[in-house]
Short mmCIF file of C-alpha atoms (C1' of nucleotides) in Angstrom, two decimals:
data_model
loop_
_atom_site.label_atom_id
_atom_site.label_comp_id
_atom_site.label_asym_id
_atom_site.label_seq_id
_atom_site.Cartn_x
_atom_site.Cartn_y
_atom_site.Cartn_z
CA UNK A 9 49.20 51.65 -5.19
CA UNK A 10 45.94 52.52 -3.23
CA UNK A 11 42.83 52.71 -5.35
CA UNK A 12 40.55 55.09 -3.95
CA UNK A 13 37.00 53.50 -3.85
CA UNK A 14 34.50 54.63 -6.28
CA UNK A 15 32.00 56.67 -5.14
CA UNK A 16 29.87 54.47 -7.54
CA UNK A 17 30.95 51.11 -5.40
CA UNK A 18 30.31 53.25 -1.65
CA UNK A 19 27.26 53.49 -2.89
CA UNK A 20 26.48 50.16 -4.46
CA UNK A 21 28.01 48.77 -0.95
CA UNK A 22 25.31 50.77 1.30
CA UNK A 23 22.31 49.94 -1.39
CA UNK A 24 23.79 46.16 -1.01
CA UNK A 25 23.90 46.66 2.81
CA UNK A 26 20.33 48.23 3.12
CA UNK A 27 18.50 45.60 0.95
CA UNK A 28 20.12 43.09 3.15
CA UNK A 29 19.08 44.56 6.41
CA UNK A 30 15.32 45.17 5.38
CA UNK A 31 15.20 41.77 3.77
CA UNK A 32 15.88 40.55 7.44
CA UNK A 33 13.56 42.88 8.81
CA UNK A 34 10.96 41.51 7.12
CA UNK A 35 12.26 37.50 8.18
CA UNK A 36 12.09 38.68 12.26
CA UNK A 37 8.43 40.36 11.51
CA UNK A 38 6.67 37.36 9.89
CA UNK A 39 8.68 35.33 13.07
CA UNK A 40 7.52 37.27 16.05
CA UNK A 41 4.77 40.11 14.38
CA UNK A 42 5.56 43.38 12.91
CA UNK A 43 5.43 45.03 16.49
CA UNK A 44 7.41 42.22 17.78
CA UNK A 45 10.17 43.51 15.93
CA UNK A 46 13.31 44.58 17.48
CA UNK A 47 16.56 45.83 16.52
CA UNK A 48 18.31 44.35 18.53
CA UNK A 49 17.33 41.44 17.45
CA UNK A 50 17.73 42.63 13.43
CA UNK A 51 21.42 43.61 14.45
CA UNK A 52 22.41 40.34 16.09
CA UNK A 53 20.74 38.01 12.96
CA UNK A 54 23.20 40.56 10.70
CA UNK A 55 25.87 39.79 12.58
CA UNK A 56 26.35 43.90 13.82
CA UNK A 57 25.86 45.61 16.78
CA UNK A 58 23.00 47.36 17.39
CA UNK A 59 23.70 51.14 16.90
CA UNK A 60 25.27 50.41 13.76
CA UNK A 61 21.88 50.14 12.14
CA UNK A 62 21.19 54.06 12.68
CA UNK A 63 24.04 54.65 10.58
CA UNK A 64 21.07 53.13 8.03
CA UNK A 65 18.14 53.90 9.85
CA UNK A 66 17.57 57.57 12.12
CA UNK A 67 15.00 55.29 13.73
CA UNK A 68 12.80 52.53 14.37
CA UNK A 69 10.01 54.31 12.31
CA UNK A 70 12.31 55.40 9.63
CA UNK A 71 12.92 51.43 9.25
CA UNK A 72 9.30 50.73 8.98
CA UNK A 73 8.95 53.26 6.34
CA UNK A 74 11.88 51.57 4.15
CA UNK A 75 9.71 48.22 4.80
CA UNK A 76 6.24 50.16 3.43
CA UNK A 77 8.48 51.02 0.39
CA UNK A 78 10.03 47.58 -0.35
CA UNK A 79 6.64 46.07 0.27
CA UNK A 80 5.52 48.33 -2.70
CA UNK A 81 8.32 47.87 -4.93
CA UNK A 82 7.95 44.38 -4.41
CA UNK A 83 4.74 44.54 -5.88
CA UNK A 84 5.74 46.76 -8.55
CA UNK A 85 8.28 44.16 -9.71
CA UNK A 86 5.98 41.44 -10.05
CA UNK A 87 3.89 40.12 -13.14
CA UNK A 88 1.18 42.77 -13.86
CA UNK A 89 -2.24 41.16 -13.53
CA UNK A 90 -3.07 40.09 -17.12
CA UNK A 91 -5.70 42.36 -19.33
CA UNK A 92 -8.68 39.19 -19.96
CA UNK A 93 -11.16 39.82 -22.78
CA UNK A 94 -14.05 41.34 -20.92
CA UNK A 95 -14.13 42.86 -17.66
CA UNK A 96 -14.96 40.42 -15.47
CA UNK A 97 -11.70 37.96 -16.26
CA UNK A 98 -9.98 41.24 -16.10
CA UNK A 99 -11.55 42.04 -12.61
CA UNK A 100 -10.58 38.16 -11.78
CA UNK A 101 -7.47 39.01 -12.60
CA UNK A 102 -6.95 41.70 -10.83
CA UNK A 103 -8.78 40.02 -7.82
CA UNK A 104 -6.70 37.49 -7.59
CA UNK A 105 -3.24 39.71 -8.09
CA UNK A 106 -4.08 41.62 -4.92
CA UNK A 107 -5.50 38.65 -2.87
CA UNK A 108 -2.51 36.50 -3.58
CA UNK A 109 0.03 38.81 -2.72
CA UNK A 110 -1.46 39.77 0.45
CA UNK A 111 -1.89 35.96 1.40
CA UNK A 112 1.35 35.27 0.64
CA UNK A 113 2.87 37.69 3.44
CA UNK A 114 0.07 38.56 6.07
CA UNK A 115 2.39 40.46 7.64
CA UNK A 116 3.56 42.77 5.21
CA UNK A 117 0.01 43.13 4.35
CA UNK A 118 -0.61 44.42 8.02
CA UNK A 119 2.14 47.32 6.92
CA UNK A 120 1.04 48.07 3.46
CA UNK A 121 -2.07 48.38 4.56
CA UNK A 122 -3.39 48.53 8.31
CA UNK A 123 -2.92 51.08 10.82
CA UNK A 124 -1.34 48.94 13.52
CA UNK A 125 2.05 50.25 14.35
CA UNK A 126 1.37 52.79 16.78
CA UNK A 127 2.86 56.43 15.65
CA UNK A 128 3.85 55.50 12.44
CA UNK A 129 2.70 56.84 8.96
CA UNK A 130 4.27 56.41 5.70
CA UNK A 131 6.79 59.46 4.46
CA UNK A 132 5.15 61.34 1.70
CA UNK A 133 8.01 59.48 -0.29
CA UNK A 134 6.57 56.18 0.54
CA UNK A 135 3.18 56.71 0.70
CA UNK A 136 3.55 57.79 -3.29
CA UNK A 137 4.83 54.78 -3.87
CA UNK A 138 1.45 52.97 -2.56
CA UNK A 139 -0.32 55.08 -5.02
CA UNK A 140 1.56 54.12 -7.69
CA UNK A 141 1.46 50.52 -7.15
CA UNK A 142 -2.43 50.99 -6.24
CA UNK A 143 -3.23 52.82 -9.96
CA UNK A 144 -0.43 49.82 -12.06
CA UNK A 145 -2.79 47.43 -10.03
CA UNK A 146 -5.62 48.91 -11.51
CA UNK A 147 -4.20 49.79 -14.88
CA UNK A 148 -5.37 46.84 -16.22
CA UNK A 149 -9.01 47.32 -15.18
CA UNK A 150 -8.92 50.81 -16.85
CA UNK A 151 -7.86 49.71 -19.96
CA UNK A 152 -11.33 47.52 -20.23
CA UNK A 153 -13.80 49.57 -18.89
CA UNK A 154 -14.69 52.71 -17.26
CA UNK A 155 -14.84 52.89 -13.64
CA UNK A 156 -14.67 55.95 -11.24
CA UNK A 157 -13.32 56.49 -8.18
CA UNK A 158 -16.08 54.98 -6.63
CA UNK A 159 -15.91 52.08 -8.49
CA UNK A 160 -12.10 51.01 -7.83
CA UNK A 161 -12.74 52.35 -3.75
CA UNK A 162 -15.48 49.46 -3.82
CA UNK A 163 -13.92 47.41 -5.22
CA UNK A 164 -10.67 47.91 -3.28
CA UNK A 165 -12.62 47.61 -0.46
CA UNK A 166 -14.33 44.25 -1.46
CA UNK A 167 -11.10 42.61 -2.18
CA UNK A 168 -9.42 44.22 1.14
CA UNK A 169 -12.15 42.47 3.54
CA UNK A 170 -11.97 39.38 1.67
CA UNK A 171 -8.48 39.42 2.62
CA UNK A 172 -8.91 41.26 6.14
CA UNK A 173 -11.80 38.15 7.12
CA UNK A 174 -9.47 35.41 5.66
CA UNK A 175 -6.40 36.21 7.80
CA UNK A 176 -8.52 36.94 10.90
CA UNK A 177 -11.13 34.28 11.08
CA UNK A 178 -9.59 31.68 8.66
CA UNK A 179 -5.98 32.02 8.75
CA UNK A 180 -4.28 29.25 5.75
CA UNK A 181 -7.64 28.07 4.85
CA UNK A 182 -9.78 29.36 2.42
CA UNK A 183 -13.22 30.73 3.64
CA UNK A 184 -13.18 33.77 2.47
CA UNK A 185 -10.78 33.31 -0.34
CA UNK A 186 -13.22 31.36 -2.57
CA UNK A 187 -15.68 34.20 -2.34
CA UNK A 188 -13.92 35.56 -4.78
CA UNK A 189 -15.78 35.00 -7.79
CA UNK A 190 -18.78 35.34 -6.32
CA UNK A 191 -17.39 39.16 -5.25
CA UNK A 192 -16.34 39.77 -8.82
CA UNK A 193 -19.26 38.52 -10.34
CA UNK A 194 -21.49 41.44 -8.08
CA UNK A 195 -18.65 44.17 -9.00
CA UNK A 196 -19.11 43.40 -12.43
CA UNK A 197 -22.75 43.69 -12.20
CA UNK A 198 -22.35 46.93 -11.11
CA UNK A 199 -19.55 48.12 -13.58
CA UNK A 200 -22.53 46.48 -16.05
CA UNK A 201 -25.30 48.33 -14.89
CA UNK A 202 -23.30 51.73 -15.19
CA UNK A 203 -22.21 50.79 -19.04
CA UNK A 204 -25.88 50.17 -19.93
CA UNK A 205 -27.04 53.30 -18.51
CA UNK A 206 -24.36 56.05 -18.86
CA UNK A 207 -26.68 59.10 -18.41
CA UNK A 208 -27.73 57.96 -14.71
CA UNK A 209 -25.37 55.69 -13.06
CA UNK A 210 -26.90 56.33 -9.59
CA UNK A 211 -30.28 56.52 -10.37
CA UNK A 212 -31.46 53.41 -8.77
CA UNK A 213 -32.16 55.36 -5.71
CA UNK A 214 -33.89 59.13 -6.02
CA UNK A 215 -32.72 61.15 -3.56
CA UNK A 216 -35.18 64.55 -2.63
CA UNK A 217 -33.44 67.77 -2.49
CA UNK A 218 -33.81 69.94 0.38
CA UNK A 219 -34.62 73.35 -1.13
CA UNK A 220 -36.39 72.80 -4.93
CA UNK B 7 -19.53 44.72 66.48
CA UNK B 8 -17.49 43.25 63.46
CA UNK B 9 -19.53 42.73 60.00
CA UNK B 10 -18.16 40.08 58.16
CA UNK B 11 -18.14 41.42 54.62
CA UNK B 12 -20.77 39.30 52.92
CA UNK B 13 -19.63 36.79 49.68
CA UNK B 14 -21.60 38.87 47.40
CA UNK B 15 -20.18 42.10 48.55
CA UNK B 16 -17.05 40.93 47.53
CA UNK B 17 -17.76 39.46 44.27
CA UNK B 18 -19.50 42.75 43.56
CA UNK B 19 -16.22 45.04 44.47
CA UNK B 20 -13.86 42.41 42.59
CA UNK B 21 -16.75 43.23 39.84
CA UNK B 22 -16.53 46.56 39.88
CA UNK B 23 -12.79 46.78 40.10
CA UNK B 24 -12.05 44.51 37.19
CA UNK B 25 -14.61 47.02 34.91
CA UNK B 26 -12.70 49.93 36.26
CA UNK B 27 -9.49 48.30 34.46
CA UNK B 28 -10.82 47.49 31.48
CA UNK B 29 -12.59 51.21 30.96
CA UNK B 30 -9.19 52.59 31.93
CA UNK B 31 -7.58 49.82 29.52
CA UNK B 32 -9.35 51.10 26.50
CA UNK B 33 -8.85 54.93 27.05
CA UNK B 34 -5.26 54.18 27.01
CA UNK B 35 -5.24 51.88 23.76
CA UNK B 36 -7.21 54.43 22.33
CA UNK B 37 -4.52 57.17 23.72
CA UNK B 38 -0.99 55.33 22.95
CA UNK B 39 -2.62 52.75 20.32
CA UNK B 40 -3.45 48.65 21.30
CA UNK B 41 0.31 47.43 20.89
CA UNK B 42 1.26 50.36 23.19
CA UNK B 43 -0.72 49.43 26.02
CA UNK B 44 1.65 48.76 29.13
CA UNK B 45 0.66 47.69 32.78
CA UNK B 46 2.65 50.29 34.50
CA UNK B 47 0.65 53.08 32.81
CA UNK B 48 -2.32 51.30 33.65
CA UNK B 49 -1.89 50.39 36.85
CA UNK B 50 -0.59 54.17 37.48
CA UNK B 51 -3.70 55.89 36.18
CA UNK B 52 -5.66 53.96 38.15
CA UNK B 53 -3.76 55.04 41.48
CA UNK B 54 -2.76 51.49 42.18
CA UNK B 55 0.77 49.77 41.83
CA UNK B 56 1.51 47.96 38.74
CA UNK B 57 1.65 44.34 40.25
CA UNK B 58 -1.50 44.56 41.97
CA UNK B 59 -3.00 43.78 38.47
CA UNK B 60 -1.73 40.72 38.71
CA UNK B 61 -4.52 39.62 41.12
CA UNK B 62 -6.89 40.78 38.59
CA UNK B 63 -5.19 39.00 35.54
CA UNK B 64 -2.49 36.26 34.77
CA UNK B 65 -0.63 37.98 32.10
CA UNK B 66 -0.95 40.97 29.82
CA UNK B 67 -2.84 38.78 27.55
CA UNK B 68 -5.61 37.88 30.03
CA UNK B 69 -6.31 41.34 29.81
CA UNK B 70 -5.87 41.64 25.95
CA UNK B 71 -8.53 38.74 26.52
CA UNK B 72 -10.83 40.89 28.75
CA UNK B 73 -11.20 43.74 26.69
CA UNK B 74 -12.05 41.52 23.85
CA UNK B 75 -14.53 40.39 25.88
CA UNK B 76 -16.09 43.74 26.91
CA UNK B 77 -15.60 44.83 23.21
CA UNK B 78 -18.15 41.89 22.27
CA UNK B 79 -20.23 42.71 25.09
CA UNK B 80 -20.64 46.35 24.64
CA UNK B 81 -22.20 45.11 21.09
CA UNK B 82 -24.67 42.90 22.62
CA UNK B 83 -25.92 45.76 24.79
CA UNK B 84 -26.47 47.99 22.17
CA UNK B 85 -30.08 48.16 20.68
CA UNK B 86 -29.62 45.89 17.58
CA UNK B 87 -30.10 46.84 14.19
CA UNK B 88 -33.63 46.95 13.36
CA UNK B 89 -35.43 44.43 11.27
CA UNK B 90 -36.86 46.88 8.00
CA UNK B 91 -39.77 45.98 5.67
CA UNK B 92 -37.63 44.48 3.09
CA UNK B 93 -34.68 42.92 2.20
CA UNK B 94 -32.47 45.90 1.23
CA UNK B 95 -33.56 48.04 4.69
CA UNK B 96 -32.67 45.37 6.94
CA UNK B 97 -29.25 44.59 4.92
CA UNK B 98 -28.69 48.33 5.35
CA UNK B 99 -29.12 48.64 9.01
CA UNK B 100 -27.49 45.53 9.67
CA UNK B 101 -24.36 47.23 7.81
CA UNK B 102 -24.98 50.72 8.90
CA UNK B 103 -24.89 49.10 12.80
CA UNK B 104 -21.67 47.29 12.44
CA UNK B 105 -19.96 50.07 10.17
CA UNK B 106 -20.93 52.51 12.90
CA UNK B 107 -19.51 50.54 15.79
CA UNK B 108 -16.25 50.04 14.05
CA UNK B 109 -15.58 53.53 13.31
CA UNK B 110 -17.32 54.60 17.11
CA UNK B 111 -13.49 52.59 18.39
CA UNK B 112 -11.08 51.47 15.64
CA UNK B 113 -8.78 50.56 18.53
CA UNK B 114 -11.69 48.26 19.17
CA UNK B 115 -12.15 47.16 15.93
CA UNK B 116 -8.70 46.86 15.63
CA UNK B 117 -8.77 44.15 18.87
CA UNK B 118 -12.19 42.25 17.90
CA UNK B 119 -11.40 42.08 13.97
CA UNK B 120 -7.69 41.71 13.28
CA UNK B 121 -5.07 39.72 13.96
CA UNK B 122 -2.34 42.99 15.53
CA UNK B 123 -0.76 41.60 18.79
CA UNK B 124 2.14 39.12 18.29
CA UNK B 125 1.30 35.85 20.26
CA UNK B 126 -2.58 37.15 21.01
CA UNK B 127 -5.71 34.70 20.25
CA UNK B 128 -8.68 35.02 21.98
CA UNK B 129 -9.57 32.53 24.70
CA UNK B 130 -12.41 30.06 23.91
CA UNK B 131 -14.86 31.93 26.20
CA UNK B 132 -13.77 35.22 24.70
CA UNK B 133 -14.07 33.58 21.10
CA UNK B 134 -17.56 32.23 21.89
CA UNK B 135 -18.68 35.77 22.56
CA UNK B 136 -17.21 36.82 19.39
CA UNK B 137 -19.92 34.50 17.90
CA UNK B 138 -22.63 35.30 19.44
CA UNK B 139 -22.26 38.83 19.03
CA UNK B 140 -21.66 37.76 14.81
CA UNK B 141 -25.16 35.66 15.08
CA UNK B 142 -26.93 38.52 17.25
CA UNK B 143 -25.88 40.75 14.53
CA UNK B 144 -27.01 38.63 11.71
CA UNK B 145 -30.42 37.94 12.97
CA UNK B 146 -32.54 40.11 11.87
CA UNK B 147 -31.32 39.68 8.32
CA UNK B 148 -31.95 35.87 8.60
CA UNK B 149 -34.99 37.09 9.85
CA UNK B 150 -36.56 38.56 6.35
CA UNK B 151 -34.06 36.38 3.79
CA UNK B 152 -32.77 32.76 3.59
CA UNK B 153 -28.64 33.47 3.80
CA UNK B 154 -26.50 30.58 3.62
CA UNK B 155 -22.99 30.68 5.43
CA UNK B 156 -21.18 32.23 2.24
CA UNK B 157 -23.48 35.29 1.56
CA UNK B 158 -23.13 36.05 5.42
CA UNK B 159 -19.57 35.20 4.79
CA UNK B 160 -19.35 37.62 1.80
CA UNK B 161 -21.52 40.42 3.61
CA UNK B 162 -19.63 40.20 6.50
CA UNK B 163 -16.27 40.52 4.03
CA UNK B 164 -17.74 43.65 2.09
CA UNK B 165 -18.64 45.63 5.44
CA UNK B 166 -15.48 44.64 6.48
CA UNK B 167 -13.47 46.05 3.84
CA UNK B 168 -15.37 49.37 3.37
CA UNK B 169 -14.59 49.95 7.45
CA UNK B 170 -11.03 48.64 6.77
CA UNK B 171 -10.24 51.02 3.65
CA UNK B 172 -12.17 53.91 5.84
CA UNK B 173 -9.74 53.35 8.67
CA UNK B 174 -6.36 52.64 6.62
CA UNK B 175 -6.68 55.71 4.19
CA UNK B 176 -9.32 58.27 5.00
CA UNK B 177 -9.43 58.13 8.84
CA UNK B 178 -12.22 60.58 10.18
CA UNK B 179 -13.29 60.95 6.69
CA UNK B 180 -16.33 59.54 4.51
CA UNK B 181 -14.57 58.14 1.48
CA UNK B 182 -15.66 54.84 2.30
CA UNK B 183 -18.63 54.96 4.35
CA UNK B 184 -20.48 57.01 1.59
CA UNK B 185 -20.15 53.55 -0.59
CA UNK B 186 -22.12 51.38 1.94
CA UNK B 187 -25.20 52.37 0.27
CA UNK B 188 -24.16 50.85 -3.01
CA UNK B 189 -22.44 48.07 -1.30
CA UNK B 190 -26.04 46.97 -0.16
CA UNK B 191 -27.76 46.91 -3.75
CA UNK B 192 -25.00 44.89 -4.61
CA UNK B 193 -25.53 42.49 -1.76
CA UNK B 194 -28.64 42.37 -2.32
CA UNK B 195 -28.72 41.55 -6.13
CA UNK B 196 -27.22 38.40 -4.96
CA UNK B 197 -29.62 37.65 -2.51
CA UNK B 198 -32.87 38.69 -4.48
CA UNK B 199 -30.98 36.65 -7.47
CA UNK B 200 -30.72 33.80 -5.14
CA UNK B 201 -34.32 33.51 -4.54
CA UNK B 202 -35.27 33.54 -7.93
CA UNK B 203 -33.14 30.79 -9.11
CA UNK B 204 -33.19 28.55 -5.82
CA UNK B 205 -32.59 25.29 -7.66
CA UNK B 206 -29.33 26.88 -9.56
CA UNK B 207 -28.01 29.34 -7.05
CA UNK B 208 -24.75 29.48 -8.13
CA UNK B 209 -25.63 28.20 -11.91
CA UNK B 210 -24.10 31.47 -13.39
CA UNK B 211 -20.92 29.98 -13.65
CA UNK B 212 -19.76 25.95 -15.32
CA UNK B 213 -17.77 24.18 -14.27
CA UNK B 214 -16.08 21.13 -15.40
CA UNK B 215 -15.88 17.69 -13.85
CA UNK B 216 -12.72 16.13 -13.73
CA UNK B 217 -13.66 12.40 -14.23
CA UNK B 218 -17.19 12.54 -15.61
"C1'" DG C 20 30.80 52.67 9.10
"C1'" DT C 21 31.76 49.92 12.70
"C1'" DC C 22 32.53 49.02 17.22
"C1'" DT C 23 32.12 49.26 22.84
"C1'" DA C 24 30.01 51.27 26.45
"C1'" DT C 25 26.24 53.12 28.26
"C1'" DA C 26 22.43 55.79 28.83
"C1'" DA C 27 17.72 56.15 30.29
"C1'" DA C 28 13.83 54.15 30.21
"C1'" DT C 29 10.22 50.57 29.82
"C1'" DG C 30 8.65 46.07 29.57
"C1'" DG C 31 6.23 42.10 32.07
"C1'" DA C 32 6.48 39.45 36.00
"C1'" DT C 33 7.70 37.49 40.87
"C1'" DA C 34 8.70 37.33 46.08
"C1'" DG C 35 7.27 38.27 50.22
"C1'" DA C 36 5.73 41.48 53.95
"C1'" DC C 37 1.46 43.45 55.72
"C1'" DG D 11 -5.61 42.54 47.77
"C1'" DT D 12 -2.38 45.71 48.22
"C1'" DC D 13 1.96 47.23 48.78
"C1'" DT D 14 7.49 47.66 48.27
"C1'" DA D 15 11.36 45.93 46.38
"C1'" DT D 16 13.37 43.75 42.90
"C1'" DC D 17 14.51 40.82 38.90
"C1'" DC D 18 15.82 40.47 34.50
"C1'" DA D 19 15.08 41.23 30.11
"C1'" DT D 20 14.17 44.40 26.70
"C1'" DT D 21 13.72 48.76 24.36
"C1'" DT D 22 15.44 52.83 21.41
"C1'" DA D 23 19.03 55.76 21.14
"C1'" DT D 24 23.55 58.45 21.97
"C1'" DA D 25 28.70 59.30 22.86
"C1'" DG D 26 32.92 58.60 21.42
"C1'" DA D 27 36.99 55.66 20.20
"C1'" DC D 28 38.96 53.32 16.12
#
DNA sequence: GTCTATAAATGGATAGAC
DNA sequence: GTCTATCCATTTATAGAC
């Protein structure tokens, strides 16, 4: 007797299939660059010809989209940063989340979160994704103090040049990477300074309007 | 009679032909992105056949080289950012200088300050520019403040990431660039906190000795 | 979904005449 | 220094048989 295939198993096959192929996308890019990466080359390391990948991928971009994804699931899967008892261990810990996992694949950081691949941008799909994984990054930090927009966009962007310096000046050494308590220790000064005085947290500077 | 084209006439159209590639060189990054820069196109818009480069450069990563060059050099023409009355003013130029010649070209900033084209490192000439233009920068703040290498290191890593975040999720926007402001204070907190405490600079935090 | 064959183009780079 | 001609590899992508 023939047993027709479950739709359940096609599907579980082509899932299998995909995670596979992107898995290898990712090996070629941290071998030769993420714009180094061809599909030719992806096809022959799966053992498939070439064209066989568009039955996966409508195109080249479409594949770097599915890598922008994974790179955020992957994050999404891992060990939240933990909750500390004040906000600065929490900040640490946060800190040090982000700044590991961008060490620990430069290249996938250049996806996630450099402009470098000319033409491409993240689907709308995808790019939701990075959102997520950016506010369960900062969930933890919420949970101890409160910080606006402002606050997490500075401090996103202190932890993102720490990073962006290390790889390009210092690459596997760690210049720029043992700033990093020195970097949370201002943030928290400023997340501080707000908590003490909650009626005027930009009032350091006075600004004069232009028609009184 | 028959001139013979003088040594210095020569050296001054080799000159002026190697800055006419490199101008060309950049409006085409900045037209098909840095990775998508290709010799034909090049050598096309210029009116001149694609292997005739080749007597200008060795490779397509001499060239890479050259307009990291003339990226470095552009800076060092520019007027530099003035010295202020205080601490915080110069800090703030110093930033506002380097944030706004960053955004001026991120294909620029994207060849002086990351790490995008597989198998690309500046030469040592090229690299030595890099330097100077990082010192020329700096100067005016070691001017009014004592800095050691890690608060240059951490200013440097907090401009950085402001232009970084700027570029990667708010291109042509402000979302970023309105934070430099408060970026400074926090810098200099650090710095002003430095001079008060000189004998303890980094006394905020213990640590323990492993064999005391 | 996989393959072969092939398109249609681009890539960087070299040889050698002028 | 500039050109033509060419190499040889590579690219993404499509057509169509199985």
């Amino acid at each position: 007797m023939l047993a027709m295939p479950s739709p359940d198993w096609r599907a579980k096959r082509r899932a299998a299939a995909l995670g596979d192929i992107v898995e290898m996308a990712w090996e070629l890019a941290r071998e030769h660059g993420l714009a180094g990466l061809s599909l030719r080359d992806l096809a022959r390391r799966l053992g498939m010809a070439a064209p066989s990948l568009y039955s996966y991928f409508d195109s080249k971009h479409a594949l770097y989209d599915a890598l922008f994804a994974d790179g955020y699931r992957a994050m999404l899967e891992m060990d939240p940063p933990a909750e500390g008892d004040d906000v600065r261990t929490t900040l640490r810990n946060v800190a040090r989340f982000y700044m590991q996992f961008a060490l620990d694949d430069p290249v996938r950081y250049q996806l996630l979160s450099q402009r470098t691949i000319p033409g491409f941008e993240p689907s709308p799909e995808a790019y939701a994704l990075a959102q997520e994984a950016y506010d369960w990054t900062a969930a933890p930090l919420r949970a101890v103090v409160d910080v606006t927009q402002g606050d997490l966009d500075l401090i996103s962007a202190v932890i993102t040049g720490l990073v962006s310096q290390q790889l390009a000046n210092d690459p596997g050494g760690t210049r720029w990477v043992r700033l990093l308590d020195d970097a949370v220790d201002l943030l928290v000064h400023r997340l501080e300074q707000r908590k003490t005085h909650p009626a005027s947290p930009r009032g350091r500077r006075t600004r004069k309007k232009r028609n009184p």
